[in-house]
Amino acid sequence: MKKTSTRLADGRELIYYDLRDDTVRDAVDRRPLERTHTTSEVRRDPLLGDQVAIASHRQGRTYHPPADQCPLCPTEGDRLSEIPDSSYDVVVFENRFPSLAGDSGRCEVVCFTSDHDASFASLTEEQAALVLDAWTDRTSELSHLPSVEQVFCFENRGEEIGVTLGHPHGQIYAYPFTTPRTALMLRSLAAHKEATGGENLFDAVLARELTDERVVLESEHWAAFVPYSAHWPYEVHLYPKRRVPDLLGLDEAARSEFPQVYLELLRRFDRIFGEGEPPTPYIAAWHQAPFGTLEEFEGVTRDDFALHLELFTIRRTSGKLKFLAGSESGMSVFINDVPPERAAERLREVAS
């Protein structure tokens, strides 16, 4: 992998990740952009104890542009985009309309390929490995920023999810705090460790799931399963079998095997609802240990946390979506219409 860092016309950082070491990236952003100004602010909810990002400048972000005006495609002639070069393998750049910025963290866009009509599932294993390298590198770099406590790599796919740009891409949020969902995991981790005299909860969950009927696929270094208490109609958790706290901890064996496993999982997701159905909308979310202090989670260290990816769709059946209505949105109590055992069975049925 070759990494080349440059700056866009408004001062934002852009990084090329290339498969070839001899690739030269010297294209200049020719757009007449003024330096970006953001109004991102993080406010704490005193009753729930969580944080809300207030970012009014995002109201003006790009919204469903025609394909020939996609800002994530390479620059071509007089059609200028966020990527100055005429081609790329993987590109990461600072979001022009970030939810978090400055002392409130940082937001980045990850373009998986220059092919506008592709998807992550259509990447080659070599391309998917390069995306993994980019995620890992950005996790490392962002973790050193003084305002960053947790790094979250994720992909939103599909208009149903709220995606406003059709080009295959994901995002990275670098939060200035430990997110509420991670805090819940850490509290459960601490309680289980104390109650069992030191047993790791992630290890116990993975061991139990691997003996159950909800395993979707398993390889030497990775395991994918529908969790016992899945929140979403089709939800899969992907774990490395050797517990590590973040992407940086993956060894070469796990890194080498990841593209094959993950691409197979995504391709099965696209076959859940049968032929002729539009691509399955999904969220793919990497859960990594925070880089900040864990003092409030007594007895827990970063190494107790288990890196894993959660992949889920809001489509519950053909032509129907799972909406977060009263119970889910008002009380955070999910109601799942698809039994996890049936979801796992379906994901095994659609194996290639």
Short mmCIF file of C-alpha atoms in Angstrom, two decimals:
data_model
loop_
_atom_site.label_atom_id
_atom_site.label_comp_id
_atom_site.label_asym_id
_atom_site.label_seq_id
_atom_site.Cartn_x
_atom_site.Cartn_y
_atom_site.Cartn_z
CA MET A 1 0.00 0.00 0.00
CA LYS A 2 1.20 3.52 -0.84
CA LYS A 3 -0.19 6.46 1.10
CA THR A 4 -0.14 10.01 -0.31
CA SER A 5 -1.49 12.95 1.70
CA THR A 6 -2.45 16.24 0.07
CA ARG A 7 -4.78 19.21 0.63
CA LEU A 8 -7.97 20.28 -1.10
CA ALA A 9 -8.54 23.88 -2.17
CA ASP A 10 -10.26 24.78 1.11
CA GLY A 11 -7.53 23.26 3.28
CA ARG A 12 -9.13 19.90 4.07
CA GLU A 13 -6.86 16.86 4.09
CA LEU A 14 -7.20 14.21 1.36
CA ILE A 15 -5.31 10.91 1.38
CA TYR A 16 -4.83 8.48 -1.50
CA TYR A 17 -4.32 4.80 -0.69
CA ASP A 18 -2.89 2.98 -3.71
CA LEU A 19 -2.26 -0.66 -4.50
CA ARG A 20 0.87 0.18 -6.53
CA ASP A 21 3.93 1.70 -4.86
CA ASP A 22 4.92 3.62 -7.98
CA THR A 23 1.64 5.58 -8.27
CA VAL A 24 2.16 9.35 -8.38
CA ARG A 25 -0.52 11.63 -6.91
CA ASP A 26 0.22 15.25 -7.73
CA ALA A 27 -3.12 16.52 -9.11
CA VAL A 28 -4.21 19.89 -7.72
CA ASP A 29 -7.75 20.76 -6.63
CA ARG A 30 -8.76 23.44 -9.17
CA ARG A 31 -12.04 24.42 -7.52
CA PRO A 32 -12.39 28.00 -6.20
CA LEU A 33 -13.32 26.90 -2.68
CA GLU A 34 -13.17 29.09 0.38
CA ARG A 35 -11.94 27.58 3.63
CA THR A 36 -14.76 25.66 5.32
CA HIS A 37 -16.45 26.98 8.46
CA THR A 38 -18.36 24.59 10.69
CA THR A 39 -20.63 25.14 13.67
CA SER A 40 -20.36 21.69 15.24
CA GLU A 41 -21.04 21.59 18.97
CA VAL A 42 -21.43 18.66 21.35
CA ARG A 43 -24.01 19.03 24.11
CA ARG A 44 -24.59 16.63 26.99
CA ASP A 45 -28.08 15.47 27.91
CA PRO A 46 -28.21 15.74 31.74
CA LEU A 47 -30.98 13.14 32.11
CA LEU A 48 -29.66 10.43 29.79
CA GLY A 49 -25.99 11.23 30.23
CA ASP A 50 -25.29 10.98 26.51
CA GLN A 51 -24.10 13.53 23.98
CA VAL A 52 -25.77 15.18 20.98
CA ALA A 53 -23.88 16.83 18.11
CA ILE A 54 -25.46 20.09 16.96
CA ALA A 55 -24.34 20.80 13.38
CA SER A 56 -26.66 23.24 11.59
CA HIS A 57 -24.25 23.74 8.66
CA ARG A 58 -25.10 20.22 7.46
CA GLN A 59 -28.45 21.46 6.16
CA GLY A 60 -26.62 22.65 3.04
CA ARG A 61 -24.82 19.39 2.23
CA THR A 62 -24.99 17.80 -1.22
CA TYR A 63 -28.26 15.90 -1.68
CA HIS A 64 -28.79 13.21 -4.35
CA PRO A 65 -26.88 14.85 -7.22
CA PRO A 66 -27.18 13.29 -10.71
CA ALA A 67 -24.54 10.64 -11.41
CA ASP A 68 -22.60 12.92 -13.76
CA GLN A 69 -22.20 15.45 -10.94
CA CYS A 70 -21.18 13.04 -8.19
CA PRO A 71 -18.58 14.71 -5.94
CA LEU A 72 -17.00 11.35 -5.09
CA CYS A 73 -16.11 10.39 -8.66
CA PRO A 74 -12.63 11.31 -9.93
CA THR A 75 -12.14 14.69 -11.59
CA GLU A 76 -12.60 14.45 -15.36
CA GLY A 77 -11.71 17.42 -17.57
CA ASP A 78 -13.73 20.42 -16.45
CA ARG A 79 -15.93 18.33 -14.16
CA LEU A 80 -14.24 18.99 -10.83
CA SER A 81 -14.95 16.84 -7.77
CA GLU A 82 -13.70 16.23 -4.24
CA ILE A 83 -10.98 13.99 -5.72
CA PRO A 84 -8.58 16.04 -7.90
CA ASP A 85 -7.01 13.06 -9.67
CA SER A 86 -8.53 11.31 -12.70
CA SER A 87 -8.53 7.90 -10.98
CA TYR A 88 -8.00 6.35 -7.57
CA ASP A 89 -8.03 3.07 -5.65
CA VAL A 90 -9.18 4.23 -2.19
CA VAL A 91 -9.47 7.84 -1.03
CA VAL A 92 -10.11 9.33 2.41
CA PHE A 93 -10.81 13.01 2.96
CA GLU A 94 -12.19 15.34 5.60
CA ASN A 95 -15.95 15.73 5.24
CA ARG A 96 -16.95 19.12 3.86
CA PHE A 97 -20.11 19.02 6.01
CA PRO A 98 -18.91 17.30 9.19
CA SER A 99 -21.07 16.41 12.18
CA LEU A 100 -17.96 16.72 14.35
CA ALA A 101 -15.10 19.16 13.85
CA GLY A 102 -12.28 20.89 15.73
CA ASP A 103 -12.48 20.31 19.48
CA SER A 104 -15.67 18.30 18.84
CA GLY A 105 -13.85 15.59 16.87
CA ARG A 106 -13.50 14.88 13.16
CA CYS A 107 -15.48 13.30 10.30
CA GLU A 108 -13.97 11.72 7.20
CA VAL A 109 -15.32 10.17 3.99
CA VAL A 110 -13.90 6.88 2.69
CA CYS A 111 -14.37 6.22 -1.04
CA PHE A 112 -14.01 2.49 -1.64
CA THR A 113 -13.52 2.68 -5.41
CA SER A 114 -13.61 5.20 -8.25
CA ASP A 115 -16.35 3.12 -9.96
CA HIS A 116 -19.61 4.99 -9.33
CA ASP A 117 -21.78 1.96 -10.14
CA ALA A 118 -19.92 -0.51 -7.92
CA SER A 119 -20.61 -1.53 -4.32
CA PHE A 120 -18.43 -2.88 -1.55
CA ALA A 121 -19.74 -6.36 -2.35
CA SER A 122 -18.48 -6.05 -5.93
CA LEU A 123 -14.90 -5.20 -4.93
CA THR A 124 -12.10 -7.67 -5.49
CA GLU A 125 -10.40 -9.17 -2.44
CA GLU A 126 -7.36 -7.00 -3.16
CA GLN A 127 -9.52 -3.85 -3.16
CA ALA A 128 -11.32 -4.88 0.04
CA ALA A 129 -7.94 -5.49 1.70
CA LEU A 130 -6.89 -1.95 0.76
CA VAL A 131 -10.04 -0.53 2.39
CA LEU A 132 -9.16 -2.49 5.54
CA ASP A 133 -5.67 -0.97 5.42
CA ALA A 134 -7.18 2.51 5.08
CA TRP A 135 -9.56 1.94 8.02
CA THR A 136 -6.63 0.74 10.13
CA ASP A 137 -4.38 3.62 9.17
CA ARG A 138 -7.05 6.22 9.87
CA THR A 139 -7.85 4.61 13.23
CA SER A 140 -4.19 4.93 14.16
CA GLU A 141 -3.82 8.52 12.93
CA LEU A 142 -7.07 9.81 14.43
CA SER A 143 -6.40 8.18 17.79
CA HIS A 144 -3.46 10.57 18.26
CA LEU A 145 -5.58 13.71 17.92
CA PRO A 146 -6.04 15.33 21.37
CA SER A 147 -9.78 15.79 20.80
CA VAL A 148 -10.45 12.14 19.87
CA GLU A 149 -11.46 9.40 22.30
CA GLN A 150 -13.11 6.83 20.00
CA VAL A 151 -12.84 6.04 16.27
CA PHE A 152 -15.86 4.63 14.42
CA CYS A 153 -15.54 3.29 10.85
CA PHE A 154 -18.86 2.53 9.16
CA GLU A 155 -20.77 2.29 5.90
CA ASN A 156 -24.35 3.43 5.27
CA ARG A 157 -25.68 1.77 2.10
CA GLY A 158 -28.97 2.61 0.41
CA GLU A 159 -31.40 5.53 0.24
CA GLU A 160 -33.59 3.79 2.83
CA ILE A 161 -30.74 4.27 5.32
CA GLY A 162 -30.52 7.96 4.46
CA VAL A 163 -27.57 7.90 2.04
CA THR A 164 -27.51 11.06 -0.10
CA LEU A 165 -24.61 10.10 -2.40
CA GLY A 166 -24.90 6.94 -4.48
CA HIS A 167 -21.16 6.43 -4.93
CA PRO A 168 -19.82 3.47 -2.87
CA HIS A 169 -18.36 5.06 0.23
CA GLY A 170 -18.29 4.95 4.00
CA GLN A 171 -17.41 7.32 6.79
CA ILE A 172 -15.22 7.61 9.86
CA TYR A 173 -16.36 9.52 12.94
CA ALA A 174 -13.71 10.40 15.52
CA TYR A 175 -15.64 11.21 18.68
CA PRO A 176 -14.37 13.36 21.59
CA PHE A 177 -16.10 10.96 24.01
CA THR A 178 -16.90 7.29 24.48
CA THR A 179 -20.17 6.63 22.65
CA PRO A 180 -23.23 5.53 24.67
CA ARG A 181 -23.42 2.14 22.94
CA THR A 182 -19.79 1.39 23.72
CA ALA A 183 -20.27 2.55 27.30
CA LEU A 184 -23.11 0.04 27.69
CA MET A 185 -20.83 -2.75 26.46
CA LEU A 186 -18.06 -1.67 28.83
CA ARG A 187 -20.42 -1.63 31.82
CA SER A 188 -21.67 -5.12 30.95
CA LEU A 189 -18.08 -6.22 30.48
CA ALA A 190 -17.08 -4.88 33.91
CA ALA A 191 -20.08 -6.42 35.67
CA HIS A 192 -19.50 -9.84 34.09
CA LYS A 193 -15.80 -9.75 34.90
CA GLU A 194 -16.53 -9.04 38.57
CA ALA A 195 -19.35 -11.59 38.82
CA THR A 196 -17.33 -14.43 37.27
CA GLY A 197 -13.99 -13.78 38.87
CA GLY A 198 -12.36 -12.48 35.69
CA GLU A 199 -14.10 -14.12 32.70
CA ASN A 200 -14.28 -11.97 29.58
CA LEU A 201 -17.87 -11.40 28.41
CA PHE A 202 -16.96 -11.07 24.73
CA ASP A 203 -15.12 -14.41 24.85
CA ALA A 204 -18.07 -16.05 26.58
CA VAL A 205 -20.57 -14.70 24.04
CA LEU A 206 -18.47 -15.78 21.06
CA ALA A 207 -17.90 -19.27 22.49
CA ARG A 208 -21.64 -19.69 23.12
CA GLU A 209 -22.66 -18.41 19.69
CA LEU A 210 -20.25 -20.75 17.90
CA THR A 211 -22.06 -23.75 19.37
CA ASP A 212 -25.51 -22.51 18.35
CA GLU A 213 -27.68 -22.66 15.24
CA ARG A 214 -27.26 -18.98 14.44
CA VAL A 215 -23.76 -19.26 12.96
CA VAL A 216 -23.84 -17.90 9.41
CA LEU A 217 -20.27 -18.63 8.33
CA GLU A 218 -17.00 -19.52 10.01
CA SER A 219 -13.39 -19.55 8.86
CA GLU A 220 -10.08 -20.17 10.55
CA HIS A 221 -9.78 -16.62 11.88
CA TRP A 222 -13.31 -15.14 11.71
CA ALA A 223 -16.83 -16.03 12.83
CA ALA A 224 -20.14 -14.50 11.73
CA PHE A 225 -23.41 -15.14 13.54
CA VAL A 226 -26.88 -13.70 14.10
CA PRO A 227 -26.91 -12.80 17.82
CA TYR A 228 -29.37 -14.45 20.19
CA SER A 229 -31.05 -11.10 20.92
CA ALA A 230 -30.75 -9.51 17.47
CA HIS A 231 -32.38 -6.08 17.32
CA TRP A 232 -32.81 -5.92 13.53
CA PRO A 233 -34.61 -8.24 11.08
CA TYR A 234 -31.32 -9.43 9.57
CA GLU A 235 -28.31 -8.67 11.77
CA VAL A 236 -24.90 -10.35 11.71
CA HIS A 237 -21.95 -9.85 14.04
CA LEU A 238 -18.49 -10.59 12.65
CA TYR A 239 -15.69 -11.29 15.14
CA PRO A 240 -12.03 -12.19 14.78
CA LYS A 241 -11.55 -15.40 16.75
CA ARG A 242 -8.54 -13.92 18.54
CA ARG A 243 -9.76 -11.05 20.69
CA VAL A 244 -8.17 -7.69 19.88
CA PRO A 245 -9.36 -4.20 20.96
CA ASP A 246 -9.22 -2.52 17.55
CA LEU A 247 -8.28 -2.84 13.89
CA LEU A 248 -4.64 -2.19 14.70
CA GLY A 249 -4.56 -5.41 16.73
CA LEU A 250 -5.44 -7.75 13.85
CA ASP A 251 -2.57 -10.05 12.90
CA GLU A 252 -1.61 -10.78 9.30
CA ALA A 253 -3.53 -14.05 9.19
CA ALA A 254 -6.81 -12.38 10.18
CA ARG A 255 -6.17 -9.42 7.88
CA SER A 256 -5.48 -11.70 4.92
CA GLU A 257 -8.64 -13.74 5.49
CA PHE A 258 -10.96 -10.79 6.14
CA PRO A 259 -11.72 -9.77 2.50
CA GLN A 260 -12.95 -13.23 1.53
CA VAL A 261 -15.17 -13.56 4.60
CA TYR A 262 -16.59 -10.04 4.53
CA LEU A 263 -17.30 -9.99 0.80
CA GLU A 264 -19.13 -13.29 1.09
CA LEU A 265 -21.20 -11.89 3.94
CA LEU A 266 -22.16 -8.76 1.96
CA ARG A 267 -23.05 -10.80 -1.11
CA ARG A 268 -25.33 -12.99 0.98
CA PHE A 269 -27.03 -9.85 2.28
CA ASP A 270 -27.81 -8.85 -1.29
CA ARG A 271 -29.49 -12.23 -1.88
CA ILE A 272 -31.67 -12.33 1.24
CA PHE A 273 -34.85 -11.14 -0.45
CA GLY A 274 -34.46 -12.99 -3.74
CA GLU A 275 -33.81 -12.16 -7.38
CA GLY A 276 -35.19 -8.95 -8.81
CA GLU A 277 -35.13 -7.13 -5.47
CA PRO A 278 -33.21 -3.84 -5.20
CA PRO A 279 -29.86 -4.00 -3.35
CA THR A 280 -30.27 -4.61 0.36
CA PRO A 281 -29.88 -1.39 2.39
CA TYR A 282 -27.56 -1.89 5.34
CA ILE A 283 -25.33 -0.37 7.98
CA ALA A 284 -21.93 -1.92 8.59
CA ALA A 285 -20.36 -0.69 11.83
CA TRP A 286 -16.94 -1.41 13.33
CA HIS A 287 -16.89 -1.41 17.14
CA GLN A 288 -13.47 -0.57 18.56
CA ALA A 289 -12.25 0.11 22.09
CA PRO A 290 -12.04 3.78 23.07
CA PHE A 291 -8.58 5.31 23.25
CA GLY A 292 -9.41 7.42 26.28
CA THR A 293 -9.28 6.45 29.93
CA LEU A 294 -11.65 3.68 31.10
CA GLU A 295 -11.51 4.58 34.80
CA GLU A 296 -15.30 4.74 35.14
CA PHE A 297 -15.55 1.10 34.04
CA GLU A 298 -13.83 -0.40 37.05
CA GLY A 299 -11.54 -3.34 36.36
CA VAL A 300 -11.78 -3.06 32.56
CA THR A 301 -8.88 -2.29 30.22
CA ARG A 302 -8.77 -1.67 26.45
CA ASP A 303 -7.54 -5.22 25.95
CA ASP A 304 -10.77 -6.57 27.47
CA PHE A 305 -12.78 -5.08 24.59
CA ALA A 306 -13.35 -7.16 21.46
CA LEU A 307 -13.19 -5.61 18.01
CA HIS A 308 -16.20 -6.66 15.96
CA LEU A 309 -18.35 -5.56 13.05
CA GLU A 310 -22.13 -5.35 13.21
CA LEU A 311 -23.95 -5.60 9.88
CA PHE A 312 -27.70 -5.12 9.70
CA THR A 313 -30.54 -4.11 7.38
CA ILE A 314 -33.71 -2.19 8.10
CA ARG A 315 -35.61 -4.19 5.44
CA ARG A 316 -37.70 -6.83 7.20
CA THR A 317 -39.18 -8.48 4.12
CA SER A 318 -39.60 -7.74 0.44
CA GLY A 319 -40.79 -4.15 0.00
CA LYS A 320 -41.18 -3.52 3.74
CA LEU A 321 -38.91 -1.65 6.15
CA LYS A 322 -38.43 -1.92 9.88
CA PHE A 323 -39.33 1.48 11.33
CA LEU A 324 -38.16 2.61 14.75
CA ALA A 325 -41.55 3.59 16.11
CA GLY A 326 -42.87 4.18 19.62
CA SER A 327 -41.17 1.41 21.59
CA GLU A 328 -37.83 1.64 19.79
CA SER A 329 -37.57 5.41 19.46
CA GLY A 330 -39.37 6.34 22.66
CA MET A 331 -38.06 3.67 25.04
CA SER A 332 -35.12 2.02 23.23
CA VAL A 333 -36.89 -1.35 23.42
CA PHE A 334 -36.57 -3.13 20.08
CA ILE A 335 -39.21 -5.48 18.70
CA ASN A 336 -37.87 -7.84 16.05
CA ASP A 337 -40.31 -9.41 13.57
CA VAL A 338 -37.79 -11.98 12.28
CA PRO A 339 -36.61 -14.72 14.69
CA PRO A 340 -32.78 -14.69 14.77
CA GLU A 341 -32.71 -18.42 14.11
CA ARG A 342 -34.72 -17.96 10.89
CA ALA A 343 -32.53 -15.04 9.84
CA ALA A 344 -29.40 -17.16 10.25
CA GLU A 345 -31.02 -20.01 8.33
CA ARG A 346 -31.87 -17.67 5.46
CA LEU A 347 -28.32 -16.27 5.34
CA ARG A 348 -26.96 -19.83 5.11
CA GLU A 349 -29.46 -20.69 2.36
CA VAL A 350 -28.22 -17.91 0.09
CA ALA A 351 -24.56 -18.98 0.21
CA SER A 352 -22.86 -18.64 -3.16
#
